[in-house]
Amino acid sequence: APGNDLTRGRPIPSSVGGRRLSQTVTSGAERNRHWYRCLHGDENSEIRAFQHAFSTNDCSRNVYIKKNGFTLHRNPIAQSTDGARTKIGFSEGRHAWEVWWEGPLGTVAVIGIATKRAPMQCQGYVALLGSDDQSWGWNLVDNNLLHNGEVNGSFPQCNNAPKYQIGERIRVILDMEDKTLAFERGYEFLGVAFRGLPKVCLYPAVSAVYGNTEVTLVYLGKPLDG
């Protein structure tokens, strides 16, 4: 069941990065018909996305969540790696969200999942997500998969895999039934990155090192097959 630390009483935002949330989500869905059907079949998609956005109470002290509720801004603090988790985590079901960098990646920029026990700040410029057994991450800078402080290979598994471009949207798919984490980019399914995930509550998370960079995360709901 979802873990929840919602801050109650806050207004529901209607925009992300200067655009209406419905427009933001639609732009991604237009690239893939099944995402369009998934999002626009739910009248409460905007409310749901806000409920699953970054938590202002569960992030590094060196970041803040912008008023839109969906975008993390990392302050220019030297020798620090800083991250954030979402308000709600998952221990069952299938879930998808979209994440993208709106500024430079720096030397390390990781997206993935974490338990509540995983740290969201540490000294130095490191791959925070994946640095222990409580988190799993994909470093968009060097395409390495990270878990338990080790590199679990390159991803996606193909020759000369393209590097992430700023603004490019990555869809993350967490399947707690199959215990897998997978990624999509545009029309392309990149494959399963991690298997054998534990049956614990896992939260969408990111970690960043570049000063004044911004990362946006929007929850999409249950992925549709086909």
Short mmCIF file of C-alpha atoms in Angstrom, two decimals:
data_model
loop_
_atom_site.label_atom_id
_atom_site.label_comp_id
_atom_site.label_asym_id
_atom_site.label_seq_id
_atom_site.Cartn_x
_atom_site.Cartn_y
_atom_site.Cartn_z
CA ALA A 1 0.00 0.00 0.00
CA PRO A 2 1.18 3.56 -0.61
CA GLY A 3 3.14 5.35 2.08
CA ASN A 4 1.89 8.91 2.53
CA ASP A 5 3.22 12.07 4.18
CA LEU A 6 0.99 14.60 2.41
CA THR A 7 1.10 18.16 3.66
CA ARG A 8 -2.56 19.02 4.00
CA GLY A 9 -4.15 22.38 3.39
CA ARG A 10 -1.94 23.40 0.46
CA PRO A 11 -3.65 24.63 -2.71
CA ILE A 12 -3.57 22.37 -5.73
CA PRO A 13 -1.27 23.97 -8.33
CA SER A 14 -2.38 24.27 -11.95
CA SER A 15 0.97 24.80 -13.63
CA VAL A 16 4.41 23.27 -14.01
CA GLY A 17 7.32 25.35 -15.26
CA GLY A 18 4.99 28.12 -16.43
CA ARG A 19 2.55 25.83 -18.24
CA ARG A 20 -0.66 24.23 -17.09
CA LEU A 21 -0.03 20.78 -15.69
CA SER A 22 -2.52 19.31 -18.15
CA GLN A 23 -0.48 20.82 -20.99
CA THR A 24 2.77 19.54 -19.51
CA VAL A 25 1.47 16.01 -19.19
CA THR A 26 -0.23 16.11 -22.59
CA SER A 27 3.01 17.09 -24.35
CA GLY A 28 4.59 13.86 -23.14
CA ALA A 29 1.50 11.82 -23.89
CA GLU A 30 1.32 13.03 -27.49
CA ARG A 31 4.51 11.08 -28.15
CA ASN A 32 2.85 7.89 -27.07
CA ARG A 33 -0.85 7.16 -27.50
CA HIS A 34 -1.11 4.80 -24.57
CA TRP A 35 0.16 7.50 -22.19
CA TYR A 36 -2.41 9.91 -23.63
CA ARG A 37 -5.21 7.41 -22.94
CA CYS A 38 -3.85 6.74 -19.47
CA LEU A 39 -3.73 10.37 -18.38
CA HIS A 40 -6.79 11.82 -20.04
CA GLY A 41 -9.01 8.98 -18.95
CA ASP A 42 -8.70 10.29 -15.39
CA GLU A 43 -10.34 13.63 -14.56
CA ASN A 44 -8.33 13.81 -11.35
CA SER A 45 -4.90 13.42 -12.98
CA GLU A 46 -3.75 16.88 -11.88
CA ILE A 47 -4.76 16.31 -8.25
CA ARG A 48 -3.20 12.86 -8.31
CA ALA A 49 0.04 14.19 -9.76
CA PHE A 50 0.27 16.80 -7.01
CA GLN A 51 -0.34 14.20 -4.32
CA HIS A 52 2.61 12.22 -5.68
CA ALA A 53 4.96 15.20 -6.14
CA PHE A 54 8.20 15.95 -4.27
CA SER A 55 7.86 16.22 -0.50
CA THR A 56 8.95 19.52 1.05
CA ASN A 57 9.55 17.58 4.27
CA ASP A 58 11.68 14.82 2.78
CA CYS A 59 14.50 16.47 0.88
CA SER A 60 18.00 17.81 1.43
CA ARG A 61 18.29 21.10 3.28
CA ASN A 62 20.15 22.38 0.21
CA VAL A 63 17.15 22.12 -2.10
CA TYR A 64 13.69 23.61 -2.13
CA ILE A 65 10.53 22.63 -3.96
CA LYS A 66 9.18 25.43 -6.15
CA LYS A 67 5.66 26.76 -5.73
CA ASN A 68 4.38 24.60 -8.59
CA GLY A 69 5.01 21.61 -6.32
CA PHE A 70 6.72 19.53 -9.00
CA THR A 71 10.15 21.09 -9.48
CA LEU A 72 13.20 20.74 -7.25
CA HIS A 73 15.73 23.58 -7.21
CA ARG A 74 19.20 22.81 -5.89
CA ASN A 75 20.99 25.73 -4.26
CA PRO A 76 24.64 26.36 -5.24
CA ILE A 77 26.25 24.63 -2.26
CA ALA A 78 29.82 23.41 -2.75
CA GLN A 79 30.82 19.81 -2.08
CA SER A 80 27.34 18.49 -1.46
CA THR A 81 25.04 16.00 -3.17
CA ASP A 82 21.35 16.67 -2.59
CA GLY A 83 18.18 14.76 -3.28
CA ALA A 84 14.46 14.48 -2.65
CA ARG A 85 11.78 11.82 -2.36
CA THR A 86 8.13 12.10 -3.30
CA LYS A 87 5.28 12.31 -0.79
CA ILE A 88 3.99 8.82 -1.53
CA GLY A 89 5.83 5.54 -1.93
CA PHE A 90 4.69 2.15 -3.21
CA SER A 91 4.82 -1.41 -1.92
CA GLU A 92 2.35 -2.87 -4.44
CA GLY A 93 0.93 -2.22 -7.89
CA ARG A 94 2.43 -0.72 -11.05
CA HIS A 95 3.32 2.96 -11.26
CA ALA A 96 4.87 5.36 -13.75
CA TRP A 97 6.22 8.88 -13.55
CA GLU A 98 8.08 11.25 -15.79
CA VAL A 99 11.23 13.12 -14.77
CA TRP A 100 13.46 15.62 -16.53
CA TRP A 101 16.34 17.99 -15.82
CA GLU A 102 15.72 21.68 -16.58
CA GLY A 103 19.33 22.71 -16.06
CA PRO A 104 22.88 21.34 -16.30
CA LEU A 105 23.50 17.82 -15.04
CA GLY A 106 26.91 18.46 -13.54
CA THR A 107 29.12 15.46 -12.81
CA VAL A 108 26.35 13.33 -11.30
CA ALA A 109 22.60 13.33 -11.98
CA VAL A 110 20.69 10.28 -10.76
CA ILE A 111 17.04 9.23 -11.04
CA GLY A 112 15.48 6.18 -9.45
CA ILE A 113 13.87 4.96 -6.25
CA ALA A 114 14.68 4.89 -2.54
CA THR A 115 13.30 3.65 0.74
CA LYS A 116 12.62 6.05 3.62
CA ARG A 117 15.96 5.02 5.12
CA ALA A 118 18.06 6.22 2.18
CA PRO A 119 19.88 9.54 2.85
CA MET A 120 18.93 12.60 0.80
CA GLN A 121 22.17 14.52 1.42
CA CYS A 122 25.86 13.72 1.69
CA GLN A 123 29.23 15.44 1.38
CA GLY A 124 31.04 15.57 -1.94
CA TYR A 125 29.77 15.05 -5.46
CA VAL A 126 28.66 11.43 -5.57
CA ALA A 127 25.93 9.20 -6.95
CA LEU A 128 23.74 9.42 -3.85
CA LEU A 129 20.94 7.22 -5.20
CA GLY A 130 22.46 3.77 -5.37
CA SER A 131 25.18 4.51 -2.81
CA ASP A 132 23.69 2.01 -0.34
CA ASP A 133 21.29 -0.93 -0.20
CA GLN A 134 18.33 1.42 0.31
CA SER A 135 18.29 2.99 -3.16
CA TRP A 136 18.55 2.18 -6.87
CA GLY A 137 19.61 4.76 -9.45
CA TRP A 138 20.49 5.49 -13.06
CA ASN A 139 23.20 8.12 -13.48
CA LEU A 140 22.23 10.09 -16.58
CA VAL A 141 25.77 11.47 -16.94
CA ASP A 142 27.61 8.19 -17.53
CA ASN A 143 24.65 5.78 -18.06
CA ASN A 144 25.65 3.62 -15.09
CA LEU A 145 23.17 1.69 -12.95
CA LEU A 146 23.91 1.98 -9.23
CA HIS A 147 22.92 0.00 -6.15
CA ASN A 148 24.56 -0.85 -2.83
CA GLY A 149 27.54 1.35 -3.67
CA GLU A 150 28.35 -0.59 -6.81
CA VAL A 151 27.98 -0.09 -10.56
CA ASN A 152 25.54 -2.70 -11.88
CA GLY A 153 26.46 -2.21 -15.52
CA SER A 154 25.70 0.30 -18.23
CA PHE A 155 22.16 1.24 -19.25
CA PRO A 156 20.59 0.98 -21.73
CA GLN A 157 22.42 -2.14 -22.83
CA CYS A 158 23.37 -1.21 -26.36
CA ASN A 159 26.43 0.01 -28.21
CA ASN A 160 27.03 3.77 -28.09
CA ALA A 161 23.93 4.48 -26.02
CA PRO A 162 22.97 8.15 -26.40
CA LYS A 163 23.60 10.45 -23.47
CA TYR A 164 20.76 12.27 -21.79
CA GLN A 165 19.91 15.72 -23.19
CA ILE A 166 18.66 18.51 -20.91
CA GLY A 167 14.86 18.71 -21.08
CA GLU A 168 14.49 15.15 -22.38
CA ARG A 169 11.75 13.31 -20.50
CA ILE A 170 12.39 9.90 -19.04
CA ARG A 171 9.48 7.72 -17.96
CA VAL A 172 10.17 5.51 -14.98
CA ILE A 173 8.09 2.35 -14.50
CA LEU A 174 8.01 0.65 -11.12
CA ASP A 175 6.36 -2.77 -11.08
CA MET A 176 6.01 -4.03 -7.52
CA GLU A 177 4.31 -7.21 -8.72
CA ASP A 178 7.30 -8.26 -10.85
CA LYS A 179 9.71 -6.35 -8.55
CA THR A 180 11.31 -4.46 -11.44
CA LEU A 181 12.29 -0.90 -12.35
CA ALA A 182 12.34 0.06 -16.03
CA PHE A 183 12.82 3.22 -18.09
CA GLU A 184 11.38 4.64 -21.32
CA ARG A 185 12.54 7.53 -23.48
CA GLY A 186 10.16 8.91 -26.09
CA TYR A 187 8.68 5.97 -28.00
CA GLU A 188 11.49 3.68 -26.93
CA PHE A 189 11.33 1.18 -24.08
CA LEU A 190 14.91 1.09 -22.79
CA GLY A 191 14.48 -2.12 -20.83
CA VAL A 192 14.40 -3.32 -17.26
CA ALA A 193 17.16 -1.74 -15.22
CA PHE A 194 16.70 -3.50 -11.87
CA ARG A 195 15.13 -6.82 -10.91
CA GLY A 196 14.45 -8.46 -7.57
CA LEU A 197 13.37 -5.31 -5.75
CA PRO A 198 12.44 -5.89 -2.12
CA LYS A 199 8.82 -5.91 -0.96
CA VAL A 200 9.13 -2.61 0.92
CA CYS A 201 7.76 0.88 0.36
CA LEU A 202 9.76 2.49 -2.46
CA TYR A 203 9.66 6.19 -3.32
CA PRO A 204 10.48 7.97 -6.60
CA ALA A 205 13.64 9.99 -5.95
CA VAL A 206 16.39 12.05 -7.59
CA SER A 207 19.79 13.38 -6.56
CA ALA A 208 21.74 16.29 -8.04
CA VAL A 209 25.02 18.18 -7.58
CA TYR A 210 24.92 21.17 -9.96
CA GLY A 211 24.18 24.56 -8.40
CA ASN A 212 20.83 26.11 -9.41
CA THR A 213 19.86 23.13 -11.53
CA GLU A 214 16.20 22.14 -11.48
CA VAL A 215 14.52 18.74 -11.79
CA THR A 216 10.82 18.16 -12.42
CA LEU A 217 8.90 14.98 -11.59
CA VAL A 218 5.27 14.29 -12.58
CA TYR A 219 3.43 11.15 -11.54
CA LEU A 220 1.48 9.55 -14.42
CA GLY A 221 -0.43 6.75 -12.72
CA LYS A 222 -0.69 3.11 -13.70
CA PRO A 223 1.08 2.27 -16.98
CA LEU A 224 -1.07 0.69 -19.67
CA ASP A 225 0.09 -2.33 -21.64
CA GLY A 226 0.03 -2.44 -25.42
#
